[in-house]
mmCIF file of C-alpha atoms in Angstrom:
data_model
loop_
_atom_site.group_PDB
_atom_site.id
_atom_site.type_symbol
_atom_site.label_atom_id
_atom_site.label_comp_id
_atom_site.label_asym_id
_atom_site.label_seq_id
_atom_site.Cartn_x
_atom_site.Cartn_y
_atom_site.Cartn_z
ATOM 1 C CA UNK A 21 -62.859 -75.705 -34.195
ATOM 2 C CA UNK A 22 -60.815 -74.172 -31.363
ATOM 3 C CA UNK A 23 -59.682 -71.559 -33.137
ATOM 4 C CA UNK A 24 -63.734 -70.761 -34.261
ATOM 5 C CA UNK A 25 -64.540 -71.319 -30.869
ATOM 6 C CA UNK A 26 -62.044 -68.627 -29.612
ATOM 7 C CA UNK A 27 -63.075 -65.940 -31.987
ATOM 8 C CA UNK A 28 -66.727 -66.054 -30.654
ATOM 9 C CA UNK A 29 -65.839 -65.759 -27.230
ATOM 10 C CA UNK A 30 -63.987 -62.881 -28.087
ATOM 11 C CA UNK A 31 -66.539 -61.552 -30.267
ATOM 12 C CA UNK A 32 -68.963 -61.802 -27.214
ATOM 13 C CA UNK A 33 -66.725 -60.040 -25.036
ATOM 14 C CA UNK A 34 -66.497 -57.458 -27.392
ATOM 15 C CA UNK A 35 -69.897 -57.403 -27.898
ATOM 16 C CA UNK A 36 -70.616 -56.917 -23.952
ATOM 17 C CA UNK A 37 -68.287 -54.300 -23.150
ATOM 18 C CA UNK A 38 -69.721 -51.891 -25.681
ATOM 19 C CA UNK A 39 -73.329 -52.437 -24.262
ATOM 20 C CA UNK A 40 -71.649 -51.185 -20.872
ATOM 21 C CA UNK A 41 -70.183 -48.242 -22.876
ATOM 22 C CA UNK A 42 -73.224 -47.163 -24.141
ATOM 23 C CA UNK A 43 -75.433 -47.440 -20.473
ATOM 24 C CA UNK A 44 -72.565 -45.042 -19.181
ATOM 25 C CA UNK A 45 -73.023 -42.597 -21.776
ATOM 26 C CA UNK A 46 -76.506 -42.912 -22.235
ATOM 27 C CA UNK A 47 -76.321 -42.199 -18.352
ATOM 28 C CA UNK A 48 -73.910 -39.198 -18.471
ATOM 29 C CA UNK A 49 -76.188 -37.532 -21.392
ATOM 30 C CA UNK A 50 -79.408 -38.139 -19.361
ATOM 31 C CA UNK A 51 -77.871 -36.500 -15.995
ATOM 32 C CA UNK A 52 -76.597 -33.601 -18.344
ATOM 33 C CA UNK A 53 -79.764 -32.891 -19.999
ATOM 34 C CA UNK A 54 -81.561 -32.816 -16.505
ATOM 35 C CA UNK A 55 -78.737 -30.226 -15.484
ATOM 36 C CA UNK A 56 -77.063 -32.653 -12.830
ATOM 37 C CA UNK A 57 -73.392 -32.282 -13.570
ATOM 38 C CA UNK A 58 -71.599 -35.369 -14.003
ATOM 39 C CA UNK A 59 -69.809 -36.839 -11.278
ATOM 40 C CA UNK A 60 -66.103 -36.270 -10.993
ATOM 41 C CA UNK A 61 -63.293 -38.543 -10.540
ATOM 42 C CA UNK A 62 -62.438 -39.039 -6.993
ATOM 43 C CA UNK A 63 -59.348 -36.779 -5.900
ATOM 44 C CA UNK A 64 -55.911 -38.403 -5.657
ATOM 45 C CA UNK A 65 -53.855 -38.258 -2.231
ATOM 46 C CA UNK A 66 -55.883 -35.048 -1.522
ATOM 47 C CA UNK A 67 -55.794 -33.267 -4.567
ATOM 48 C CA UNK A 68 -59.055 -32.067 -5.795
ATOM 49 C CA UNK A 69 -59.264 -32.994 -9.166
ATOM 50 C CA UNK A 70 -59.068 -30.614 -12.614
ATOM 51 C CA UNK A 71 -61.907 -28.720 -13.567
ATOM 52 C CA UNK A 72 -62.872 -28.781 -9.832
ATOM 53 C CA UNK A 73 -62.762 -25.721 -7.963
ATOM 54 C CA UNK A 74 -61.230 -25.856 -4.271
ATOM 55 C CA UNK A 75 -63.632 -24.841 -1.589
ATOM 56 C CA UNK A 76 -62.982 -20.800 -1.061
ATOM 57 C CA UNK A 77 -61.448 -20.019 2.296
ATOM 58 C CA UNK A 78 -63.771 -19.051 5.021
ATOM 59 C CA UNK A 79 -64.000 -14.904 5.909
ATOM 60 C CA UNK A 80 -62.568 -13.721 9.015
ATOM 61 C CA UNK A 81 -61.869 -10.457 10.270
ATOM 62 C CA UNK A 82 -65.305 -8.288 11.477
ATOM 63 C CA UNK A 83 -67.581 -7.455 8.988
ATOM 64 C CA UNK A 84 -67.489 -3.732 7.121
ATOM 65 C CA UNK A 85 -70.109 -2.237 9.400
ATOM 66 C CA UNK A 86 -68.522 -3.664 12.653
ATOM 67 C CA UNK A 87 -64.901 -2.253 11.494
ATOM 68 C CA UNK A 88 -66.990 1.178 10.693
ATOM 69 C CA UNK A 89 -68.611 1.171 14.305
ATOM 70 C CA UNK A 90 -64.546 0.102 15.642
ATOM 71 C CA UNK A 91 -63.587 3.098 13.906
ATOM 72 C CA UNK A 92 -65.877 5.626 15.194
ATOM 73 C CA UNK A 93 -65.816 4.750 18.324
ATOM 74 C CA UNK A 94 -61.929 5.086 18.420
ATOM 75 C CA UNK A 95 -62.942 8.544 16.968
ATOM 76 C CA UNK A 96 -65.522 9.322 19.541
ATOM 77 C CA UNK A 97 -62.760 8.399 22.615
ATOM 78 C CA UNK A 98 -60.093 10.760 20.759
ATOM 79 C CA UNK A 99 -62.972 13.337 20.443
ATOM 80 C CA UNK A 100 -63.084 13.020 23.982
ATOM 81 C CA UNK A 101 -59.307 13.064 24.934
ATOM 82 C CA UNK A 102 -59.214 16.275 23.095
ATOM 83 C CA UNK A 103 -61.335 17.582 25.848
ATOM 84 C CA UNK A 104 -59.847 16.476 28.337
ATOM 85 C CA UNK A 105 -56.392 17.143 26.742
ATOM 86 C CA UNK A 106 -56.720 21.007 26.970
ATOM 87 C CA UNK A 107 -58.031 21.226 30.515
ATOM 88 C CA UNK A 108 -55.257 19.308 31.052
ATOM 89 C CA UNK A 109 -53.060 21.596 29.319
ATOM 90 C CA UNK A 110 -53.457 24.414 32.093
ATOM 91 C CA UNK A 111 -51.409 21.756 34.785
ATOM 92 C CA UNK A 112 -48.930 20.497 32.787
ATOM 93 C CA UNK A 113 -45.354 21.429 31.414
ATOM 94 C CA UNK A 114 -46.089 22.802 28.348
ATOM 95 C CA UNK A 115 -47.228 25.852 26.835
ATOM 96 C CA UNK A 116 -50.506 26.301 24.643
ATOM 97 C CA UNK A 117 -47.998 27.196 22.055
ATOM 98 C CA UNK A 118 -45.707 24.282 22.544
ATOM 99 C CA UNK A 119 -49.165 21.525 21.766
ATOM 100 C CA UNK A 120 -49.996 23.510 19.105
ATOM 101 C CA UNK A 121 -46.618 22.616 17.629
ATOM 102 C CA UNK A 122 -47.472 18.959 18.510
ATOM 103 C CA UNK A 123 -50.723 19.036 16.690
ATOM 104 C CA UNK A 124 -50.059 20.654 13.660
ATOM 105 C CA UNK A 125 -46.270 19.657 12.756
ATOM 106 C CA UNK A 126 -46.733 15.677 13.841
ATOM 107 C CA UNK A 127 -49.135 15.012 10.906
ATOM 108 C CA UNK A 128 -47.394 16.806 7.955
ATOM 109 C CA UNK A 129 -44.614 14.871 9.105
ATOM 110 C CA UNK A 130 -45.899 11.428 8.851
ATOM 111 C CA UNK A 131 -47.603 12.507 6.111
ATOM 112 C CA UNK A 132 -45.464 13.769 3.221
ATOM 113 C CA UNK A 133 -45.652 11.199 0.805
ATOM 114 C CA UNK A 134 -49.237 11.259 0.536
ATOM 115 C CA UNK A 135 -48.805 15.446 0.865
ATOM 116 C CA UNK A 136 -46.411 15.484 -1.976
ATOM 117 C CA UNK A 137 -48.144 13.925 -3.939
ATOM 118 C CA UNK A 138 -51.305 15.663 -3.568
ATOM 119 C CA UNK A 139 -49.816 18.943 -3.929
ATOM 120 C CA UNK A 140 -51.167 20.534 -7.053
ATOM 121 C CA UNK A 141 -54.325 19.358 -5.779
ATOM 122 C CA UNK A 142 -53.988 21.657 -2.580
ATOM 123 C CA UNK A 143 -52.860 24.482 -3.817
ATOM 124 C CA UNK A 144 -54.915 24.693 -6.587
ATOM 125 C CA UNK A 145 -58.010 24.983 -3.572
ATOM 126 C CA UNK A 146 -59.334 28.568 -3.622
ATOM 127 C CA UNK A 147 -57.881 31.063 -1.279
ATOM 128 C CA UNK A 148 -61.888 31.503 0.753
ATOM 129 C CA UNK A 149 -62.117 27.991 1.246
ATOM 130 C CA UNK A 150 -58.321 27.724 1.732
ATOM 131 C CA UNK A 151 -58.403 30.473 4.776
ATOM 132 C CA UNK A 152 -61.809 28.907 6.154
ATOM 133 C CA UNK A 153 -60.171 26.358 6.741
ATOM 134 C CA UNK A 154 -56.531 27.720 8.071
ATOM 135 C CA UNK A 155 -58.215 29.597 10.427
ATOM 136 C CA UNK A 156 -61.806 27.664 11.615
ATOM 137 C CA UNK A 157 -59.640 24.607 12.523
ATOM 138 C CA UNK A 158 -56.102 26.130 12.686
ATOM 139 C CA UNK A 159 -53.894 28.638 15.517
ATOM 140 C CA UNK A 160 -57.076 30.835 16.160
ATOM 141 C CA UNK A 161 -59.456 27.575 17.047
ATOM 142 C CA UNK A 162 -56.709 25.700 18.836
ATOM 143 C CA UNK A 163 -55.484 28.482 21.001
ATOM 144 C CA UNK A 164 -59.302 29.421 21.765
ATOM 145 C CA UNK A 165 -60.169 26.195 22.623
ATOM 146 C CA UNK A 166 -57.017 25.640 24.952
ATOM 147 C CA UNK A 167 -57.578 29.046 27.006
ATOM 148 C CA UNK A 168 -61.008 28.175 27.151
ATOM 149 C CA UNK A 169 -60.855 24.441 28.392
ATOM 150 C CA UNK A 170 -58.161 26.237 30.942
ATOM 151 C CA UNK A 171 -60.454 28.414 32.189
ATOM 152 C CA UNK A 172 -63.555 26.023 32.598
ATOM 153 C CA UNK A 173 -63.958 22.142 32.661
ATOM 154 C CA UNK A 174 -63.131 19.196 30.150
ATOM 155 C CA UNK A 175 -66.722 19.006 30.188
ATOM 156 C CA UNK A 176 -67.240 22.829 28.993
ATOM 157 C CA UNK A 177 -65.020 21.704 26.186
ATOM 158 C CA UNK A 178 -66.467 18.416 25.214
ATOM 159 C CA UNK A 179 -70.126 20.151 24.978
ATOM 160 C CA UNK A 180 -69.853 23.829 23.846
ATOM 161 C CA UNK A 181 -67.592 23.264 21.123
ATOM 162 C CA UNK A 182 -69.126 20.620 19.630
ATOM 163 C CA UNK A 183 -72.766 21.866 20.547
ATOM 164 C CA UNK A 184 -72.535 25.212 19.152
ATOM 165 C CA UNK A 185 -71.177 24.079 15.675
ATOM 166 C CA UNK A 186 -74.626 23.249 14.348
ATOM 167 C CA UNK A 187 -76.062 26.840 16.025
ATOM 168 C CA UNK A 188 -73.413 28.916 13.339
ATOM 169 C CA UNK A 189 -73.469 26.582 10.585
ATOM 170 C CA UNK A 190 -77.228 27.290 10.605
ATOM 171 C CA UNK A 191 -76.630 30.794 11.172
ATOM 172 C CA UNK A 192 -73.849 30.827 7.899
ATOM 173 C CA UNK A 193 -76.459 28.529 5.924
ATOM 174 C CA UNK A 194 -79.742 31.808 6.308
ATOM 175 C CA UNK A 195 -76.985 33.907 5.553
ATOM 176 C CA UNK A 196 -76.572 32.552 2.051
ATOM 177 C CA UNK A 197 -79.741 32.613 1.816
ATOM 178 C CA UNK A 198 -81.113 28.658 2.463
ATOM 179 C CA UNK A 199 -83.724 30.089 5.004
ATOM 180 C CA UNK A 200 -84.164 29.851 8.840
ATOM 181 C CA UNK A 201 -84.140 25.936 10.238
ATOM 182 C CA UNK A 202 -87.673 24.517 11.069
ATOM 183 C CA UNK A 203 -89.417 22.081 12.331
ATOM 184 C CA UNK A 204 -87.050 19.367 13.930
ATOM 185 C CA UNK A 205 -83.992 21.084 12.978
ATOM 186 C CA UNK A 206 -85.105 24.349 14.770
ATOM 187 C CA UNK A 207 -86.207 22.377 17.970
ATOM 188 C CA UNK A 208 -82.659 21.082 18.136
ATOM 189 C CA UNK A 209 -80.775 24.446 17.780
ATOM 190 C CA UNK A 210 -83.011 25.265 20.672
ATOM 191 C CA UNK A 211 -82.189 22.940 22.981
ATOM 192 C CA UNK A 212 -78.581 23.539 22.229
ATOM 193 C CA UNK A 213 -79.050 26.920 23.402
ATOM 194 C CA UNK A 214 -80.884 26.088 26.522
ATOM 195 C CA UNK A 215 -78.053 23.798 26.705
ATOM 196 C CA UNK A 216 -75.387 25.765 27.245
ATOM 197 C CA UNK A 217 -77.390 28.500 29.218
ATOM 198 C CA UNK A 218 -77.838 25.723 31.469
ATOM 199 C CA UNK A 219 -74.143 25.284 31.731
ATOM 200 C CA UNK A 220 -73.211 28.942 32.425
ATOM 201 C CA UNK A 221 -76.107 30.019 34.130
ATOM 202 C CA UNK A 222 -74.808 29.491 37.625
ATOM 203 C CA UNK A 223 -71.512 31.517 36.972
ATOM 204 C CA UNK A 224 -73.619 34.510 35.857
ATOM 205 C CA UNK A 225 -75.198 35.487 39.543
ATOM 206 C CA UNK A 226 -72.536 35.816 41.567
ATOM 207 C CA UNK A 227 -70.111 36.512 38.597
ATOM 208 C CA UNK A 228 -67.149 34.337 37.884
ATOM 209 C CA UNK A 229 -65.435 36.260 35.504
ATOM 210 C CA UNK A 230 -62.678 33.167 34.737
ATOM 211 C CA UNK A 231 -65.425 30.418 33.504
ATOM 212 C CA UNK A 232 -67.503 33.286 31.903
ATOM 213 C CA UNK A 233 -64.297 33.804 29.585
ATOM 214 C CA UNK A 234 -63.688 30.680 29.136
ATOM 215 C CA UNK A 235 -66.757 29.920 28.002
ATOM 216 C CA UNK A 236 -67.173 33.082 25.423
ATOM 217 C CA UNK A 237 -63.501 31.673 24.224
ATOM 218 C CA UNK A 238 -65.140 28.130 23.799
ATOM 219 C CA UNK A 239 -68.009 29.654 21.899
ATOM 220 C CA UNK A 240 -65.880 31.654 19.638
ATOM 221 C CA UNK A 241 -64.020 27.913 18.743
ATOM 222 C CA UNK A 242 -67.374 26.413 18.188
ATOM 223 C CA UNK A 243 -68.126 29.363 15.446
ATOM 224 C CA UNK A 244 -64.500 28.927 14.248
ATOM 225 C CA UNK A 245 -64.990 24.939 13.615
ATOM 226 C CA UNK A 246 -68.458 25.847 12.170
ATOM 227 C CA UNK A 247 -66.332 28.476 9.326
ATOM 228 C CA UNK A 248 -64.005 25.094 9.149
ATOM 229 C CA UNK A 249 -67.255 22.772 8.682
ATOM 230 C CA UNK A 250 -68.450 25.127 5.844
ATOM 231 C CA UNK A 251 -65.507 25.484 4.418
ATOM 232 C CA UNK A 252 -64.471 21.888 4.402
ATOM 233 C CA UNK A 253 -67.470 21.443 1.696
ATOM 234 C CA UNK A 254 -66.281 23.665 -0.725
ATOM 235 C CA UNK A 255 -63.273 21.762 -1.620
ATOM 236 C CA UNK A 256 -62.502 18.438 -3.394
ATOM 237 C CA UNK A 257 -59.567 17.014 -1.385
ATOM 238 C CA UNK A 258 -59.775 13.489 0.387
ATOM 239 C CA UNK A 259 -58.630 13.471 4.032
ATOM 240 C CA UNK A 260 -55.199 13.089 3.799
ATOM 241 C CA UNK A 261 -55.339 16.294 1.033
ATOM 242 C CA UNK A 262 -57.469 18.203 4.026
ATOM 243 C CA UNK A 263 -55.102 17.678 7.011
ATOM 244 C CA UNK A 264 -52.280 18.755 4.848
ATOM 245 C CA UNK A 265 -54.072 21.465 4.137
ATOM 246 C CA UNK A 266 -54.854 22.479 7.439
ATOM 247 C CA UNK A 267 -51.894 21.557 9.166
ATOM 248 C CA UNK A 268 -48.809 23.128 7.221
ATOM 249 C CA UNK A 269 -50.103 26.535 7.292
ATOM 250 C CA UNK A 270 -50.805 26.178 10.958
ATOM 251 C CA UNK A 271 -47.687 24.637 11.349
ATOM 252 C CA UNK A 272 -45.333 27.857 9.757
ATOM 253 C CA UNK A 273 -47.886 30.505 11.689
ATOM 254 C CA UNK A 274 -47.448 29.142 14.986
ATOM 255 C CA UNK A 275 -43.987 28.254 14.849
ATOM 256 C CA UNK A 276 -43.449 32.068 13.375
ATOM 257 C CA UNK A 277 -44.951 33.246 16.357
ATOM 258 C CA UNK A 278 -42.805 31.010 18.507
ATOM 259 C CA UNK A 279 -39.817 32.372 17.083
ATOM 260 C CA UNK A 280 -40.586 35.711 17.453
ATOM 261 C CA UNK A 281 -41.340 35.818 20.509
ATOM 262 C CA UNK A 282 -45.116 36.417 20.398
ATOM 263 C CA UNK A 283 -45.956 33.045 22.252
ATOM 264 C CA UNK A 284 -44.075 31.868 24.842
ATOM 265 C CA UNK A 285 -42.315 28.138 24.853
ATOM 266 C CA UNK A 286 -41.394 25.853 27.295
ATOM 267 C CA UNK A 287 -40.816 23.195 25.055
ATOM 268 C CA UNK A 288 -37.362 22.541 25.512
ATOM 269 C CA UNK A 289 -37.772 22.274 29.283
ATOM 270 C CA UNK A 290 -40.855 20.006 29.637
ATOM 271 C CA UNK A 291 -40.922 16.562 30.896
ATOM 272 C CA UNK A 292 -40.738 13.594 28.771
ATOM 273 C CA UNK A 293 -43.983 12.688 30.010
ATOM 274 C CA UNK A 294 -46.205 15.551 28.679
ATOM 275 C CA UNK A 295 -44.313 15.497 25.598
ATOM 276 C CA UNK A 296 -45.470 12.089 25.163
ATOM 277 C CA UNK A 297 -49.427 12.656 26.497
ATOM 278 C CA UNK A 298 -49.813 15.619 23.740
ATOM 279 C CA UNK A 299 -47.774 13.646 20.955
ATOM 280 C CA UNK A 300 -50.045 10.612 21.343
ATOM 281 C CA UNK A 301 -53.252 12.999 21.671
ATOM 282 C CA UNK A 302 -53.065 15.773 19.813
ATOM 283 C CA UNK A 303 -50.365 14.906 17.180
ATOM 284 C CA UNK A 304 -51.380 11.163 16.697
ATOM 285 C CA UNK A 305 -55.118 10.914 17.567
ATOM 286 C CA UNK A 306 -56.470 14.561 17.103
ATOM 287 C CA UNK A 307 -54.214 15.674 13.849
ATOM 288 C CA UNK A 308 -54.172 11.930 12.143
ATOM 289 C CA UNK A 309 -56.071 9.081 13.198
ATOM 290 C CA UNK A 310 -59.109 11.064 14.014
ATOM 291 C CA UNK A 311 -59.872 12.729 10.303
ATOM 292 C CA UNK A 312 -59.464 9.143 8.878
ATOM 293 C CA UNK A 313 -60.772 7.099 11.177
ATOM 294 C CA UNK A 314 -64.204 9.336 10.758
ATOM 295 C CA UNK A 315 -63.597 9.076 6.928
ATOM 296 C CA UNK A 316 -63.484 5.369 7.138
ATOM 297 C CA UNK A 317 -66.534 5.037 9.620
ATOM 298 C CA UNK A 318 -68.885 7.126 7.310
ATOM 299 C CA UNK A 319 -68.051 4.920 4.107
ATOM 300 C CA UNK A 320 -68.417 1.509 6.188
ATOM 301 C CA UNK A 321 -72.044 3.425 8.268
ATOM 302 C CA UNK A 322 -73.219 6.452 6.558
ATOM 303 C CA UNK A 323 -73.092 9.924 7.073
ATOM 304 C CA UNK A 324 -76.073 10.156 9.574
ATOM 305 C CA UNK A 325 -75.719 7.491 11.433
ATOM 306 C CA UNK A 326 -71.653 8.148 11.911
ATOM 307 C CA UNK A 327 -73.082 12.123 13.067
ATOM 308 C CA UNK A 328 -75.925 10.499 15.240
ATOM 309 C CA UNK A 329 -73.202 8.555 17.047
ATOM 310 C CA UNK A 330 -70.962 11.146 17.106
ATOM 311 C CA UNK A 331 -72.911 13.076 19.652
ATOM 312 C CA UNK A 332 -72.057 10.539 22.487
ATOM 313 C CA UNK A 333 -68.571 12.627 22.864
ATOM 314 C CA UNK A 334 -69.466 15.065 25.426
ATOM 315 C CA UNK A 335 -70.916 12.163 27.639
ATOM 316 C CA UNK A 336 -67.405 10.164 27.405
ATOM 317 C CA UNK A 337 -66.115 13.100 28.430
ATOM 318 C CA UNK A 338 -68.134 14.056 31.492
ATOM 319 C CA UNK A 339 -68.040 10.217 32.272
ATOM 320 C CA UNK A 340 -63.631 9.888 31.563
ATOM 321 C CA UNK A 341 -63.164 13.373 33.470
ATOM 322 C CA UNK A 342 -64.312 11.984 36.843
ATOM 323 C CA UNK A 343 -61.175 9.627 37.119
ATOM 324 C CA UNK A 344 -58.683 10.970 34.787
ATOM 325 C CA UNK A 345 -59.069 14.808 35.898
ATOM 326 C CA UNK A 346 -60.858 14.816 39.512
ATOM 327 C CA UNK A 347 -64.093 16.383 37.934
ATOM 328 C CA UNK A 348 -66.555 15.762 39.664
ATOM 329 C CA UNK A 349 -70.064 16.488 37.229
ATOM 330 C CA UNK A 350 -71.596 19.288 39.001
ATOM 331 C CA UNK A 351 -75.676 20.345 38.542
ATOM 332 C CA UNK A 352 -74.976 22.576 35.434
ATOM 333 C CA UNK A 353 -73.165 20.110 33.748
ATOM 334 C CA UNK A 354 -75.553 17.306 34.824
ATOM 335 C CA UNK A 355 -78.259 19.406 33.332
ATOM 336 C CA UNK A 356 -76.972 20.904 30.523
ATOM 337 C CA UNK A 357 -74.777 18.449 28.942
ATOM 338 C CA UNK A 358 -77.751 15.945 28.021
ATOM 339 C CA UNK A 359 -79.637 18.907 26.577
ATOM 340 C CA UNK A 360 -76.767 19.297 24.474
ATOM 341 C CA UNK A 361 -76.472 16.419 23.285
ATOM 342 C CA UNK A 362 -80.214 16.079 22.366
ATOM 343 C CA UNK A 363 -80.404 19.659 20.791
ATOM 344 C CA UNK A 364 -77.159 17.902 17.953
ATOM 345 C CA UNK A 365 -78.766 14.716 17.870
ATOM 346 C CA UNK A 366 -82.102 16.232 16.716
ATOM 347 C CA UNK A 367 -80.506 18.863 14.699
ATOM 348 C CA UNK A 368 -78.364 16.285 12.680
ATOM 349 C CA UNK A 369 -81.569 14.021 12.561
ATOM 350 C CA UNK A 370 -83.220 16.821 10.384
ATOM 351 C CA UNK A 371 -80.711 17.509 8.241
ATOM 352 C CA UNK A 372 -79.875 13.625 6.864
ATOM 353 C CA UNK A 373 -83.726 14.638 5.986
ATOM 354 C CA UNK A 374 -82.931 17.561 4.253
ATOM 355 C CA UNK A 375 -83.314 18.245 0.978
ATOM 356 C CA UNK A 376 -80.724 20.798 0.713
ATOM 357 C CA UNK A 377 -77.203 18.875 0.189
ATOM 358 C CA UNK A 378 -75.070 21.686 0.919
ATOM 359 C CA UNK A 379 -77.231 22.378 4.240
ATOM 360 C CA UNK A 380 -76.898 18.738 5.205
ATOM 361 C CA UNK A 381 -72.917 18.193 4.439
ATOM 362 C CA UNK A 382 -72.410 21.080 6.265
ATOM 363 C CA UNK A 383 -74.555 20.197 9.596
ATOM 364 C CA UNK A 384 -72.797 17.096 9.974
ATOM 365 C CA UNK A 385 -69.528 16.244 12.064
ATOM 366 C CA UNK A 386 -66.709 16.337 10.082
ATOM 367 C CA UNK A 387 -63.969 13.941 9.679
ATOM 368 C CA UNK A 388 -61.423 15.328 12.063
ATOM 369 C CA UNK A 389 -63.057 15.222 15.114
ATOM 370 C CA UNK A 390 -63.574 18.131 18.322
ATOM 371 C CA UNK A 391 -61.335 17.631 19.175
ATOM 372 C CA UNK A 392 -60.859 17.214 16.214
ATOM 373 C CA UNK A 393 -64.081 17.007 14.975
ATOM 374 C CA UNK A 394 -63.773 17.008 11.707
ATOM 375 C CA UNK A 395 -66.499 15.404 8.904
ATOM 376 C CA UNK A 396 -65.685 15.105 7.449
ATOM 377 C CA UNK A 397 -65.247 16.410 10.473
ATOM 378 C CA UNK A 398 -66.598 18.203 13.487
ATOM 379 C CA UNK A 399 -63.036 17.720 14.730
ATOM 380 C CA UNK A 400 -61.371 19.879 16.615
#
C-alpha cells in the first residue's frame, strides 16, 4: 500500500506540472498570434539578453543642415577676409606678387595626394575650359583684384567683384545664344548696375583718377571670375580636382614672372607677421578651405539657398572693415552696397527658377569663394 500510495502522488504531480506547461504555451502562442512578442528573460548582471538588441546610442554632433549653414558661414567670413585682405595688401610688407605665391603654391602643397591622384582626370580637361579657368580665377584675376582693392576700399572689393559676376555671366550666357535675362532676373542685373554707379558716382565729378582705376581694375576681376564661373561648368572635376587645376598653373606663371624679374618680391624681407596674415587668408582660407567648405554647404543646403546666403559677403565686409581697417562706410558705399546685394540676391533668385541648367549653374556662386568665390564658386 505505501508503495501504491507513492506512485499516485507522483502520478499527480506529474499530472499537474504538465497542465502548467500547457497554460504557458497556450499563453506564448496566443500573445504570438496577436503579434505581441514574447517576453524575454530578464538580463543577467546587466547584460541584455540574446536575441535582444541593445538600445542604439543617442546622435550628437549638429544636424546635416546646421553643419551646412557652419560651413557657409565660415565661407562667407573668408569671402570677406579676402576683401579686406587685398586692401590690406597696399600697407603691408609684401608684394602683390609675393601673396600671389601664398595663394596659389599653399594649396597644391597640402594637396598632392589628392592631386596625384586625380591627375589623368585634370589633364584630360579641355584646353578652353582649362584656360577659363587659369586665367578667370588665376595671376590676371588676383593681380586685378589686388591693384584694385589698393586703389579703392575693402568695401569696393567685397561688392564689385562679387556684384558684377552675375552682370557678365549673363552677358556670356546671350552670347551663346540663351537670350537676354527677364523678368526677375533682369530687375536684378539692374540694380547691380545702379549699384555700383552708386558707388563710383561721387569720384566721377571732381575726378579721382586713383579709385576710378581701381574700380575699372575691380570690374575687369568681376568679368574674369565670371569667364572662371562659366568655365568651372564645363568640366567634371570635384573640388579638390578644380583647385589643383587652378592653382599649379598659377603657381609656375607667377613664380616665372618672379624669377624673371617681371614682378617685383619682397618676400624674403617681410615680417613674420604678414607672412602669417596672407598664409592663413589667402593660402589656407581663400585657396583651400573656402572651395570645400562651399562644396560641403551646397550638398548639406542646396545650391540656391547656399547662393542666396552667399550674398551677405559684401555686408561682413563693410561691417569687419570699420574696426579691422579704419573704414569708415561713407554715403556711396552706404547706398550702393545694399543695392548690390539686392540686384545678386534677386538675380540668383531667378535663376534657381530657371529652366535653363547651364544658365542657372553658371549664375550661381561658386565653390571657391570672392575672395574666393568659387561655386562651385564665386570665389575669388
Amino acid at each position: 500500500m505505501p508503495a501504491t500510495t507513492s506512485r499516485r502522488r507522483r502520478a499527480a504531480t506529474a499530472a499537474a506540472d504538465a497542465t502548467v506547461a500547457d497554460t504557458k504555451g497556450a499563453t506564448v502562442a496566443d500573445a504570438s498570434a496577436a503579434g505581441a512578442p514574447a517576453a524575454a528573460p530578464a538580463p543577467v548582471s546587466g547584460v541584455p539578453a540574446a536575441g535582444v538588441p541593445a538600445a542604439a546610442p543617442a546622435r550628437r554632433g549638429p544636424s546635416p543642415q546646421a553643419a551646412g549653414l557652419l560651413a557657409l558661414l565660415a565661407t562667407v567670413t573668408i569671402w570677406a577676409a579676402f576683401a579686406l585682405s587685398a586692401r590690406a595688401l597696399s600697407s603691408s610688407t609684401l608684394q602683390p606678387a609675393d601673396a600671389a605665391l601664398i595663394r596659389f603654391g599653399l594649396p597644391p602643397l597640402l594637396l598632392a595626394p589628392a592631386l596625384w591622384r586625380r591627375r589623368r582626370q585634370i589633364a584630360a580637361v579641355r584646353p578652353g575650359p582649362a584656360l577659363q579657368i587659369a586665367c578667370g580665377a588665376g595671376v590676371p584675376f588676383f593681380l586685378a583684384a589686388m591693384y584694385g582693392g589698393s586703389l579703392t576700399s575693402a568695401a569696393f572689393v567685397g561688392s564689385i567683384v562679387p556684384g558684377v559676376v552675375p552682370l557678365f555671366v549673363s552677358a556670356m550666357m546671350a552670347a551663346r545664344g540663351h537670350g537676354l535675362p527677364r523678368g526677375t532676373r533682369a530687375a536684378g542685373l539692374t540694380l547691380i548696375a545702379a549699384g555700383v554707379l552708386a558707388l563710383v558716382w561721387r569720384y566721377v565729378v571732381p575726378v579721382d583718377s586713383d579709385v576710378l582705376a581701381g574700380s575699372g581694375m575691380l570690374l575687369l576681376a568681376g568679368g574674369l571670375w565670371a569667364l572662371y564661373t562659366v568655365g568651372l561648368q564645363e568640366v567634371n572635376l570635384d573640388p579638390a580636382g578644380s583647385i589643383g587645376l587652378l592653382c599649379v598653373p598659377s603657381f609656375l606663371v607667377i613664380a616665372l614672372l618672379v624669377a624673371t624679374g617681371v614682378l617685383p618680391t619682397s618676400l624674403g624681407s617681410a615680417t613674420a607677421s604678414d607672412i602669417a596674415l596672407f598664409t592663413v587668408v589667402q593660402g589656407l582660407g581663400v585657396g583651400l578651405c573656402a572651395g570645400l567648405l562651399y562644396a560641403f554647404a551646397i550638398r548639406r543646403l542646396g545650391a540656391q539657398r547656399s547662393a542666396v546666403i552667399g550674398t551677405l559677403s559684401p555686408v561682413l565686409v563693410v561691417l569687419l572693415a570699420v574696426p579691422l581697417l579704419d573704414e569708415a562706410p561713407t554715403l556711396a558705399v552706404a547706398l550702393g552696397v545694399p543695392v548690390i546685394t539686392a540686384g545678386v540676391l534677386l538675380a540668383n533668385r531667378s535663376a534657381g527658377r530657371s529652366a535653363d541648367p547651364s544658365a542657372t549653374r553658371a549664375a550661381d556662386r561658386p565653390a571657391d569663394g570672392p575672395a574666393t568665390r568659387t561655386e562651385v564658386s564665386t570665389d575669388a
